[in-house]
Amino acid sequence: MPVSISASAQNEDNPEPVWFVYIIENRLGQLYTGVSVDPARRMRQHLGELAGGARALKGKAPLRFKLMLELPDKQSAMQLEYGIKQLTKAQKLRLIAGDPATLPSHLRAHLKT
């Protein structure tokens, strides 16, 4: 399920950017879910290297990507992000471990296979 991070992830056949939903774990073991077209840049923001990081992650480095999911469009990414945020921590950990059945079926449909 995890995918590699590309600074400018775009499909050559489609000029629309590829969207990513990610889960980050901080030094306290807390999980943060986010969405971005450029996860590497977003991580730099979260780490304070660039402006614009999430307040929830401020001062909680080190941060590690635990899951990265590629989505075809912004709407799918936003819907999946919201769905993941509704999960319990135990469910998120199962998702990270590779169990997409943790997600409701209407959200699993967004995942690329």
N, CA, C and O atoms as CSV, one atom per row, in Angstrom:
chain,resi,resn,atom,element,x,y,z
A,1,MET,N,N,0.795,-1.203,0.000
A,1,MET,CA,C,0.000,0.000,0.000
A,1,MET,C,C,0.841,1.273,0.000
A,1,MET,O,O,0.483,2.218,-0.703
A,2,PRO,N,N,1.943,1.349,0.753
A,2,PRO,CA,C,2.731,2.566,0.721
A,2,PRO,C,C,3.293,2.826,-0.667
A,2,PRO,O,O,3.569,1.898,-1.426
A,3,VAL,N,N,3.456,4.092,-0.981
A,3,VAL,CA,C,4.001,4.484,-2.276
A,3,VAL,C,C,5.176,5.408,-2.045
A,3,VAL,O,O,5.342,5.960,-0.958
A,4,SER,N,N,5.990,5.574,-3.071
A,4,SER,CA,C,7.127,6.474,-2.943
A,4,SER,C,C,6.663,7.921,-3.039
A,4,SER,O,O,5.607,8.215,-3.599
A,5,ILE,N,N,7.459,8.805,-2.491
A,5,ILE,CA,C,7.119,10.222,-2.477
A,5,ILE,C,C,7.795,10.899,-3.653
A,5,ILE,O,O,8.998,10.743,-3.862
A,6,SER,N,N,7.035,11.635,-4.404
A,6,SER,CA,C,7.567,12.389,-5.532
A,6,SER,C,C,7.224,13.852,-5.341
A,6,SER,O,O,6.098,14.188,-4.974
A,7,ALA,N,N,8.184,14.720,-5.585
A,7,ALA,CA,C,7.955,16.152,-5.381
A,7,ALA,C,C,6.923,16.706,-6.349
A,7,ALA,O,O,6.217,17.659,-6.018
A,8,SER,N,N,6.823,16.132,-7.527
A,8,SER,CA,C,5.833,16.619,-8.487
A,8,SER,C,C,5.126,15.426,-9.111
A,8,SER,O,O,5.276,15.151,-10.301
A,9,ALA,N,N,4.367,14.736,-8.303
A,9,ALA,CA,C,3.709,13.516,-8.753
A,9,ALA,C,C,2.563,13.840,-9.692
A,9,ALA,O,O,1.504,14.299,-9.264
A,10,GLN,N,N,2.783,13.597,-10.973
A,10,GLN,CA,C,1.741,13.774,-11.973
A,10,GLN,C,C,1.806,12.617,-12.940
A,10,GLN,O,O,2.883,12.118,-13.267
A,11,ASN,N,N,0.647,12.198,-13.392
A,11,ASN,CA,C,0.549,11.164,-14.399
A,11,ASN,C,C,0.791,11.827,-15.746
A,11,ASN,O,O,0.187,12.859,-16.039
A,12,GLU,N,N,1.663,11.256,-16.570
A,12,GLU,CA,C,1.978,11.863,-17.865
A,12,GLU,C,C,0.757,11.952,-18.772
A,12,GLU,O,O,0.672,12.856,-19.603
A,13,ASP,N,N,-0.190,11.027,-18.625
A,13,ASP,CA,C,-1.392,11.034,-19.453
A,13,ASP,C,C,-2.436,12.022,-18.949
A,13,ASP,O,O,-3.376,12.363,-19.668
A,14,ASN,N,N,-2.271,12.476,-17.723
A,14,ASN,CA,C,-3.258,13.339,-17.090
A,14,ASN,C,C,-2.518,14.478,-16.386
A,14,ASN,O,O,-1.721,14.221,-15.485
A,15,PRO,N,N,-2.767,15.732,-16.779
A,15,PRO,CA,C,-2.049,16.854,-16.164
A,15,PRO,C,C,-2.463,17.137,-14.719
A,15,PRO,O,O,-1.813,17.931,-14.038
A,16,GLU,N,N,-3.531,16.500,-14.245
A,16,GLU,CA,C,-3.967,16.711,-12.864
A,16,GLU,C,C,-2.945,16.096,-11.908
A,16,GLU,O,O,-2.418,15.018,-12.186
A,17,PRO,N,N,-2.659,16.755,-10.799
A,17,PRO,CA,C,-1.697,16.194,-9.850
A,17,PRO,C,C,-2.252,14.946,-9.168
A,17,PRO,O,O,-3.463,14.780,-9.030
A,18,VAL,N,N,-1.352,14.089,-8.754
A,18,VAL,CA,C,-1.711,12.935,-7.944
A,18,VAL,C,C,-1.819,13.426,-6.506
A,18,VAL,O,O,-0.996,14.226,-6.060
A,19,TRP,N,N,-2.810,12.962,-5.792
A,19,TRP,CA,C,-3.013,13.359,-4.402
A,19,TRP,C,C,-2.617,12.214,-3.487
A,19,TRP,O,O,-2.750,11.043,-3.842
A,20,PHE,N,N,-2.127,12.568,-2.298
A,20,PHE,CA,C,-1.723,11.580,-1.314
A,20,PHE,C,C,-2.436,11.847,0.005
A,20,PHE,O,O,-2.590,12.992,0.432
A,21,VAL,N,N,-2.863,10.768,0.632
A,21,VAL,CA,C,-3.325,10.818,2.016
A,21,VAL,C,C,-2.240,10.100,2.810
A,21,VAL,O,O,-1.803,9.011,2.438
A,22,TYR,N,N,-1.811,10.717,3.902
A,22,TYR,CA,C,-0.715,10.145,4.672
A,22,TYR,C,C,-1.065,10.121,6.147
A,22,TYR,O,O,-1.906,10.882,6.626
A,23,ILE,N,N,-0.397,9.227,6.849
A,23,ILE,CA,C,-0.470,9.194,8.309
A,23,ILE,C,C,0.954,9.352,8.815
A,23,ILE,O,O,1.863,8.637,8.393
A,24,ILE,N,N,1.132,10.298,9.724
A,24,ILE,CA,C,2.426,10.563,10.358
A,24,ILE,C,C,2.317,10.165,11.827
A,24,ILE,O,O,1.293,10.388,12.474
A,25,GLU,N,N,3.394,9.572,12.339
A,25,GLU,CA,C,3.481,9.286,13.771
A,25,GLU,C,C,4.520,10.224,14.373
A,25,GLU,O,O,5.610,10.387,13.825
A,26,ASN,N,N,4.174,10.843,15.509
A,26,ASN,CA,C,5.131,11.732,16.174
A,26,ASN,C,C,5.858,10.987,17.294
A,26,ASN,O,O,5.603,9.806,17.530
A,27,ARG,N,N,6.757,11.679,17.974
A,27,ARG,CA,C,7.584,11.036,19.007
A,27,ARG,C,C,6.772,10.505,20.180
A,27,ARG,O,O,7.251,9.662,20.938
A,28,LEU,N,N,5.543,10.997,20.332
A,28,LEU,CA,C,4.673,10.548,21.415
A,28,LEU,C,C,3.815,9.356,21.009
A,28,LEU,O,O,3.031,8.848,21.810
A,29,GLY,N,N,3.966,8.910,19.758
A,29,GLY,CA,C,3.160,7.795,19.270
A,29,GLY,C,C,1.789,8.213,18.767
A,29,GLY,O,O,0.961,7.365,18.432
A,30,GLN,N,N,1.547,9.516,18.714
A,30,GLN,CA,C,0.266,10.010,18.204
A,30,GLN,C,C,0.276,9.962,16.686
A,30,GLN,O,O,1.323,10.107,16.055
A,31,LEU,N,N,-0.909,9.755,16.102
A,31,LEU,CA,C,-1.042,9.666,14.655
A,31,LEU,C,C,-1.744,10.901,14.119
A,31,LEU,O,O,-2.733,11.366,14.687
A,32,TYR,N,N,-1.222,11.425,13.023
A,32,TYR,CA,C,-1.786,12.599,12.358
A,32,TYR,C,C,-2.065,12.217,10.913
A,32,TYR,O,O,-1.198,11.659,10.241
A,33,THR,N,N,-3.264,12.509,10.432
A,33,THR,CA,C,-3.654,12.209,9.056
A,33,THR,C,C,-3.753,13.501,8.274
A,33,THR,O,O,-4.326,14.483,8.746
A,34,GLY,N,N,-3.188,13.498,7.066
A,34,GLY,CA,C,-3.230,14.685,6.225
A,34,GLY,C,C,-3.312,14.322,4.758
A,34,GLY,O,O,-3.289,13.150,4.384
A,35,VAL,N,N,-3.411,15.367,3.927
A,35,VAL,CA,C,-3.524,15.198,2.479
A,35,VAL,C,C,-2.631,16.235,1.804
A,35,VAL,O,O,-2.516,17.366,2.277
A,36,SER,N,N,-2.001,15.844,0.695
A,36,SER,CA,C,-1.110,16.761,-0.018
A,36,SER,C,C,-0.817,16.223,-1.412
A,36,SER,O,O,-0.922,15.022,-1.664
A,37,VAL,N,N,-0.448,17.131,-2.314
A,37,VAL,CA,C,0.061,16.701,-3.616
A,37,VAL,C,C,1.576,16.538,-3.554
A,37,VAL,O,O,2.177,15.971,-4.466
A,38,ASP,N,N,2.188,17.026,-2.495
A,38,ASP,CA,C,3.642,16.961,-2.338
A,38,ASP,C,C,3.978,16.603,-0.883
A,38,ASP,O,O,4.293,17.486,-0.086
A,39,PRO,N,N,3.912,15.320,-0.541
A,39,PRO,CA,C,4.145,14.917,0.848
A,39,PRO,C,C,5.526,15.287,1.385
A,39,PRO,O,O,5.664,15.580,2.572
A,40,ALA,N,N,6.543,15.279,0.538
A,40,ALA,CA,C,7.885,15.644,1.009
A,40,ALA,C,C,7.911,17.100,1.476
A,40,ALA,O,O,8.468,17.407,2.530
A,41,ARG,N,N,7.309,17.990,0.693
A,41,ARG,CA,C,7.224,19.400,1.084
A,41,ARG,C,C,6.378,19.546,2.342
A,41,ARG,O,O,6.715,20.317,3.240
A,42,ARG,N,N,5.282,18.804,2.400
A,42,ARG,CA,C,4.388,18.904,3.562
A,42,ARG,C,C,5.106,18.460,4.831
A,42,ARG,O,O,4.932,19.066,5.888
A,43,MET,N,N,5.911,17.406,4.733
A,43,MET,CA,C,6.673,16.956,5.900
A,43,MET,C,C,7.634,18.054,6.350
A,43,MET,O,O,7.781,18.295,7.549
A,44,ARG,N,N,8.288,18.717,5.400
A,44,ARG,CA,C,9.190,19.820,5.756
A,44,ARG,C,C,8.421,20.933,6.469
A,44,ARG,O,O,8.952,21.565,7.382
A,45,GLN,N,N,7.180,21.174,6.059
A,45,GLN,CA,C,6.355,22.166,6.751
A,45,GLN,C,C,6.064,21.695,8.172
A,45,GLN,O,O,6.195,22.466,9.123
A,46,HIS,N,N,5.675,20.447,8.316
A,46,HIS,CA,C,5.372,19.914,9.644
A,46,HIS,C,C,6.594,19.961,10.562
A,46,HIS,O,O,6.461,20.154,11.771
A,47,LEU,N,N,7.778,19.785,9.987
A,47,LEU,CA,C,9.010,19.812,10.782
A,47,LEU,C,C,9.476,21.227,11.108
A,47,LEU,O,O,10.430,21.410,11.865
A,48,GLY,N,N,8.805,22.228,10.539
A,48,GLY,CA,C,9.166,23.613,10.799
A,48,GLY,C,C,10.233,24.156,9.871
A,48,GLY,O,O,10.681,25.289,10.047
A,49,GLU,N,N,10.652,23.372,8.885
A,49,GLU,CA,C,11.654,23.840,7.923
A,49,GLU,C,C,11.050,24.839,6.942
A,49,GLU,O,O,11.751,25.713,6.432
A,50,LEU,N,N,9.770,24.712,6.681
A,50,LEU,CA,C,9.015,25.632,5.824
A,50,LEU,C,C,7.790,26.091,6.598
A,50,LEU,O,O,7.338,25.405,7.515
A,51,ALA,N,N,7.256,27.237,6.237
A,51,ALA,CA,C,6.053,27.749,6.896
A,51,ALA,C,C,4.850,26.887,6.531
A,51,ALA,O,O,4.779,26.327,5.437
A,52,GLY,N,N,3.904,26.792,7.466
A,52,GLY,CA,C,2.629,26.171,7.143
A,52,GLY,C,C,2.369,24.807,7.736
A,52,GLY,O,O,1.412,24.149,7.328
A,53,GLY,N,N,3.167,24.351,8.672
A,53,GLY,CA,C,2.938,23.034,9.262
A,53,GLY,C,C,1.745,23.018,10.198
A,53,GLY,O,O,1.291,24.062,10.666
A,54,ALA,N,N,1.247,21.826,10.464
A,54,ALA,CA,C,0.089,21.654,11.344
A,54,ALA,C,C,0.462,21.952,12.796
A,54,ALA,O,O,1.503,21.509,13.280
A,55,ARG,N,N,-0.376,22.689,13.467
A,55,ARG,CA,C,-0.149,23.030,14.871
A,55,ARG,C,C,-0.076,21.767,15.738
A,55,ARG,O,O,0.673,21.720,16.713
A,56,ALA,N,N,-0.856,20.751,15.376
A,56,ALA,CA,C,-0.897,19.512,16.163
A,56,ALA,C,C,0.454,18.797,16.208
A,56,ALA,O,O,0.696,17.993,17.108
A,57,LEU,N,N,1.332,19.080,15.249
A,57,LEU,CA,C,2.635,18.411,15.194
A,57,LEU,C,C,3.778,19.281,15.691
A,57,LEU,O,O,4.911,18.812,15.797
A,58,LYS,N,N,3.500,20.521,15.991
A,58,LYS,CA,C,4.549,21.460,16.402
A,58,LYS,C,C,5.238,20.967,17.683
A,58,LYS,O,O,4.586,20.666,18.682
A,59,GLY,N,N,6.565,20.896,17.621
A,59,GLY,CA,C,7.351,20.497,18.783
A,59,GLY,C,C,7.290,19.021,19.114
A,59,GLY,O,O,7.705,18.618,20.201
A,60,LYS,N,N,6.782,18.200,18.199
A,60,LYS,CA,C,6.631,16.772,18.488
A,60,LYS,C,C,7.497,15.894,17.594
A,60,LYS,O,O,7.229,14.703,17.432
A,61,ALA,N,N,8.550,16.497,17.011
A,61,ALA,CA,C,9.474,15.718,16.184
A,61,ALA,C,C,10.236,14.747,17.082
A,61,ALA,O,O,10.354,15.006,18.279
A,62,PRO,N,N,10.750,13.652,16.558
A,62,PRO,CA,C,10.767,13.313,15.138
A,62,PRO,C,C,9.407,12.829,14.642
A,62,PRO,O,O,8.604,12.264,15.385
A,63,LEU,N,N,9.189,13.076,13.362
A,63,LEU,CA,C,7.965,12.655,12.689
A,63,LEU,C,C,8.335,11.612,11.645
A,63,LEU,O,O,9.375,11.708,10.992
A,64,ARG,N,N,7.465,10.609,11.496
A,64,ARG,CA,C,7.713,9.564,10.494
A,64,ARG,C,C,6.431,9.276,9.726
A,64,ARG,O,O,5.354,9.151,10.309
A,65,PHE,N,N,6.565,9.173,8.410
A,65,PHE,CA,C,5.433,8.705,7.623
A,65,PHE,C,C,5.203,7.242,7.978
A,65,PHE,O,O,6.135,6.439,7.930
A,66,LYS,N,N,3.986,6.891,8.330
A,66,LYS,CA,C,3.633,5.507,8.615
A,66,LYS,C,C,2.832,4.892,7.471
A,66,LYS,O,O,2.848,3.677,7.274
A,67,LEU,N,N,2.131,5.745,6.718
A,67,LEU,CA,C,1.304,5.264,5.610
A,67,LEU,C,C,1.200,6.364,4.575
A,67,LEU,O,O,1.084,7.542,4.912
A,68,MET,N,N,1.244,5.972,3.319
A,68,MET,CA,C,1.084,6.921,2.217
A,68,MET,C,C,0.205,6.241,1.173
A,68,MET,O,O,0.561,5.190,0.641
A,69,LEU,N,N,-0.932,6.842,0.888
A,69,LEU,CA,C,-1.860,6.299,-0.100
A,69,LEU,C,C,-2.007,7.284,-1.245
A,69,LEU,O,O,-2.164,8.484,-1.021
A,70,GLU,N,N,-1.956,6.783,-2.466
A,70,GLU,CA,C,-2.073,7.611,-3.664
A,70,GLU,C,C,-3.523,7.605,-4.128
A,70,GLU,O,O,-4.154,6.553,-4.223
A,71,LEU,N,N,-4.044,8.804,-4.417
A,71,LEU,CA,C,-5.424,8.957,-4.864
A,71,LEU,C,C,-5.457,9.686,-6.196
A,71,LEU,O,O,-4.562,10.478,-6.491
A,72,PRO,N,N,-6.482,9.425,-7.007
A,72,PRO,CA,C,-6.525,10.004,-8.351
A,72,PRO,C,C,-6.907,11.476,-8.403
A,72,PRO,O,O,-6.587,12.162,-9.374
A,73,ASP,N,N,-7.590,11.975,-7.369
A,73,ASP,CA,C,-8.046,13.363,-7.423
A,73,ASP,C,C,-8.251,13.912,-6.014
A,73,ASP,O,O,-8.258,13.170,-5.032
A,74,LYS,N,N,-8.417,15.223,-5.942
A,74,LYS,CA,C,-8.552,15.904,-4.652
A,74,LYS,C,C,-9.784,15.441,-3.892
A,74,LYS,O,O,-9.717,15.225,-2.682
A,75,GLN,N,N,-10.904,15.287,-4.578
A,75,GLN,CA,C,-12.138,14.887,-3.900
A,75,GLN,C,C,-11.972,13.529,-3.218
A,75,GLN,O,O,-12.358,13.362,-2.062
A,76,SER,N,N,-11.402,12.568,-3.929
A,76,SER,CA,C,-11.178,11.244,-3.340
A,76,SER,C,C,-10.241,11.339,-2.143
A,76,SER,O,O,-10.467,10.696,-1.118
A,77,ALA,N,N,-9.194,12.138,-2.275
A,77,ALA,CA,C,-8.228,12.289,-1.190
A,77,ALA,C,C,-8.875,12.910,0.045
A,77,ALA,O,O,-8.647,12.455,1.166
A,78,MET,N,N,-9.672,13.937,-0.160
A,78,MET,CA,C,-10.320,14.608,0.975
A,78,MET,C,C,-11.326,13.678,1.658
A,78,MET,O,O,-11.430,13.663,2.884
A,79,GLN,N,N,-12.059,12.908,0.864
A,79,GLN,CA,C,-13.027,11.975,1.441
A,79,GLN,C,C,-12.323,10.884,2.240
A,79,GLN,O,O,-12.761,10.521,3.332
A,80,LEU,N,N,-11.225,10.363,1.685
A,80,LEU,CA,C,-10.484,9.319,2.390
A,80,LEU,C,C,-9.844,9.874,3.660
A,80,LEU,O,O,-9.868,9.217,4.700
A,81,GLU,N,N,-9.278,11.065,3.588
A,81,GLU,CA,C,-8.688,11.693,4.777
A,81,GLU,C,C,-9.739,11.822,5.878
A,81,GLU,O,O,-9.475,11.484,7.031
A,82,TYR,N,N,-10.914,12.303,5.529
A,82,TYR,CA,C,-11.980,12.458,6.521
A,82,TYR,C,C,-12.344,11.100,7.118
A,82,TYR,O,O,-12.511,10.967,8.331
A,83,GLY,N,N,-12.465,10.097,6.249
A,83,GLY,CA,C,-12.817,8.761,6.732
A,83,GLY,C,C,-11.778,8.200,7.682
A,83,GLY,O,O,-12.126,7.601,8.700
A,84,ILE,N,N,-10.507,8.389,7.362
A,84,ILE,CA,C,-9.441,7.896,8.238
A,84,ILE,C,C,-9.469,8.638,9.567
A,84,ILE,O,O,-9.240,8.036,10.616
A,85,LYS,N,N,-9.744,9.925,9.536
A,85,LYS,CA,C,-9.795,10.702,10.777
A,85,LYS,C,C,-10.926,10.245,11.695
A,85,LYS,O,O,-10.891,10.516,12.896
A,86,GLN,N,N,-11.920,9.562,11.150
A,86,GLN,CA,C,-13.028,9.065,11.961
A,86,GLN,C,C,-12.696,7.733,12.636
A,86,GLN,O,O,-13.418,7.297,13.533
A,87,LEU,N,N,-11.608,7.086,12.209
A,87,LEU,CA,C,-11.223,5.793,12.766
A,87,LEU,C,C,-10.592,5.958,14.144
A,87,LEU,O,O,-10.050,7.013,14.474
A,88,THR,N,N,-10.674,4.906,14.933
A,88,THR,CA,C,-9.964,4.885,16.209
A,88,THR,C,C,-8.476,4.672,15.935
A,88,THR,O,O,-8.089,4.316,14.823
A,89,LYS,N,N,-7.654,4.890,16.946
A,89,LYS,CA,C,-6.220,4.661,16.770
A,89,LYS,C,C,-5.960,3.197,16.427
A,89,LYS,O,O,-5.119,2.906,15.576
A,90,ALA,N,N,-6.663,2.280,17.070
A,90,ALA,CA,C,-6.481,0.853,16.781
A,90,ALA,C,C,-6.815,0.543,15.322
A,90,ALA,O,O,-6.116,-0.238,14.678
A,91,GLN,N,N,-7.867,1.143,14.809
A,91,GLN,CA,C,-8.233,0.931,13.408
A,91,GLN,C,C,-7.182,1.526,12.474
A,91,GLN,O,O,-6.852,0.932,11.448
A,92,LYS,N,N,-6.660,2.693,12.826
A,92,LYS,CA,C,-5.610,3.310,12.006
A,92,LYS,C,C,-4.367,2.428,11.991
A,92,LYS,O,O,-3.727,2.278,10.950
A,93,LEU,N,N,-4.022,1.847,13.128
A,93,LEU,CA,C,-2.857,0.967,13.186
A,93,LEU,C,C,-3.066,-0.274,12.324
A,93,LEU,O,O,-2.119,-0.754,11.701
A,94,ARG,N,N,-4.292,-0.800,12.280
A,94,ARG,CA,C,-4.588,-1.940,11.396
A,94,ARG,C,C,-4.460,-1.519,9.937
A,94,ARG,O,O,-3.953,-2.280,9.112
A,95,LEU,N,N,-4.916,-0.316,9.616
A,95,LEU,CA,C,-4.786,0.195,8.253
A,95,LEU,C,C,-3.306,0.333,7.883
A,95,LEU,O,O,-2.901,-0.053,6.787
A,96,ILE,N,N,-2.513,0.875,8.785
A,96,ILE,CA,C,-1.073,1.011,8.567
A,96,ILE,C,C,-0.431,-0.365,8.353
A,96,ILE,O,O,0.481,-0.514,7.539
A,97,ALA,N,N,-0.914,-1.362,9.089
A,97,ALA,CA,C,-0.375,-2.722,8.976
A,97,ALA,C,C,-0.772,-3.402,7.668
A,97,ALA,O,O,-0.307,-4.503,7.372
A,98,GLY,N,N,-1.632,-2.748,6.885
A,98,GLY,CA,C,-1.978,-3.296,5.577
A,98,GLY,C,C,-3.360,-3.890,5.479
A,98,GLY,O,O,-3.623,-4.680,4.572
A,99,ASP,N,N,-4.254,-3.537,6.385
A,99,ASP,CA,C,-5.612,-4.079,6.374
A,99,ASP,C,C,-6.603,-3.026,5.891
A,99,ASP,O,O,-7.168,-2.303,6.711
A,100,PRO,N,N,-6.833,-2.919,4.565
A,100,PRO,CA,C,-7.778,-1.917,4.062
A,100,PRO,C,C,-9.218,-2.207,4.461
A,100,PRO,O,O,-10.079,-1.338,4.320
A,101,ALA,N,N,-9.499,-3.418,4.958
A,101,ALA,CA,C,-10.855,-3.745,5.398
A,101,ALA,C,C,-11.267,-2.885,6.591
A,101,ALA,O,O,-12.445,-2.829,6.945
A,102,THR,N,N,-10.299,-2.219,7.204
A,102,THR,CA,C,-10.579,-1.290,8.301
A,102,THR,C,C,-11.473,-0.150,7.821
A,102,THR,O,O,-12.286,0.377,8.580
A,103,LEU,N,N,-11.309,0.224,6.545
A,103,LEU,CA,C,-12.081,1.337,5.979
A,103,LEU,C,C,-13.456,0.873,5.539
A,103,LEU,O,O,-13.610,-0.264,5.092
A,104,PRO,N,N,-14.455,1.729,5.659
A,104,PRO,CA,C,-15.765,1.410,5.089
A,104,PRO,C,C,-15.634,1.182,3.579
A,104,PRO,O,O,-14.765,1.770,2.937
A,105,SER,N,N,-16.481,0.342,3.022
A,105,SER,CA,C,-16.361,-0.040,1.608
A,105,SER,C,C,-16.407,1.162,0.672
A,105,SER,O,O,-15.708,1.168,-0.342
A,106,HIS,N,N,-17.213,2.182,0.980
A,106,HIS,CA,C,-17.286,3.338,0.085
A,106,HIS,C,C,-15.970,4.114,0.054
A,106,HIS,O,O,-15.700,4.821,-0.917
A,107,LEU,N,N,-15.148,3.994,1.096
A,107,LEU,CA,C,-13.838,4.642,1.102
A,107,LEU,C,C,-12.774,3.751,0.460
A,107,LEU,O,O,-11.852,4.255,-0.182
A,108,ARG,N,N,-12.894,2.437,0.628
A,108,ARG,CA,C,-11.941,1.518,-0.012
A,108,ARG,C,C,-11.984,1.677,-1.521
A,108,ARG,O,O,-10.980,1.457,-2.198
A,109,ALA,N,N,-13.131,2.055,-2.052
A,109,ALA,CA,C,-13.278,2.219,-3.499
A,109,ALA,C,C,-12.353,3.312,-4.038
A,109,ALA,O,O,-12.026,3.306,-5.225
A,110,HIS,N,N,-11.928,4.245,-3.188
A,110,HIS,CA,C,-11.042,5.331,-3.624
A,110,HIS,C,C,-9.597,4.878,-3.797
A,110,HIS,O,O,-8.826,5.521,-4.510
A,111,LEU,N,N,-9.228,3.782,-3.154
A,111,LEU,CA,C,-7.839,3.338,-3.183
A,111,LEU,C,C,-7.474,2.780,-4.543
A,111,LEU,O,O,-8.254,2.058,-5.164
A,112,LYS,N,N,-6.272,3.126,-5.001
A,112,LYS,CA,C,-5.756,2.542,-6.241
A,112,LYS,C,C,-5.281,1.134,-5.934
A,112,LYS,O,O,-4.694,0.887,-4.881
A,113,THR,N,N,-5.530,0.225,-6.839
A,113,THR,CA,C,-5.087,-1.155,-6.612
A,113,THR,C,C,-3.883,-1.488,-7.446
A,113,THR,O,O,-3.377,-2.608,-7.381
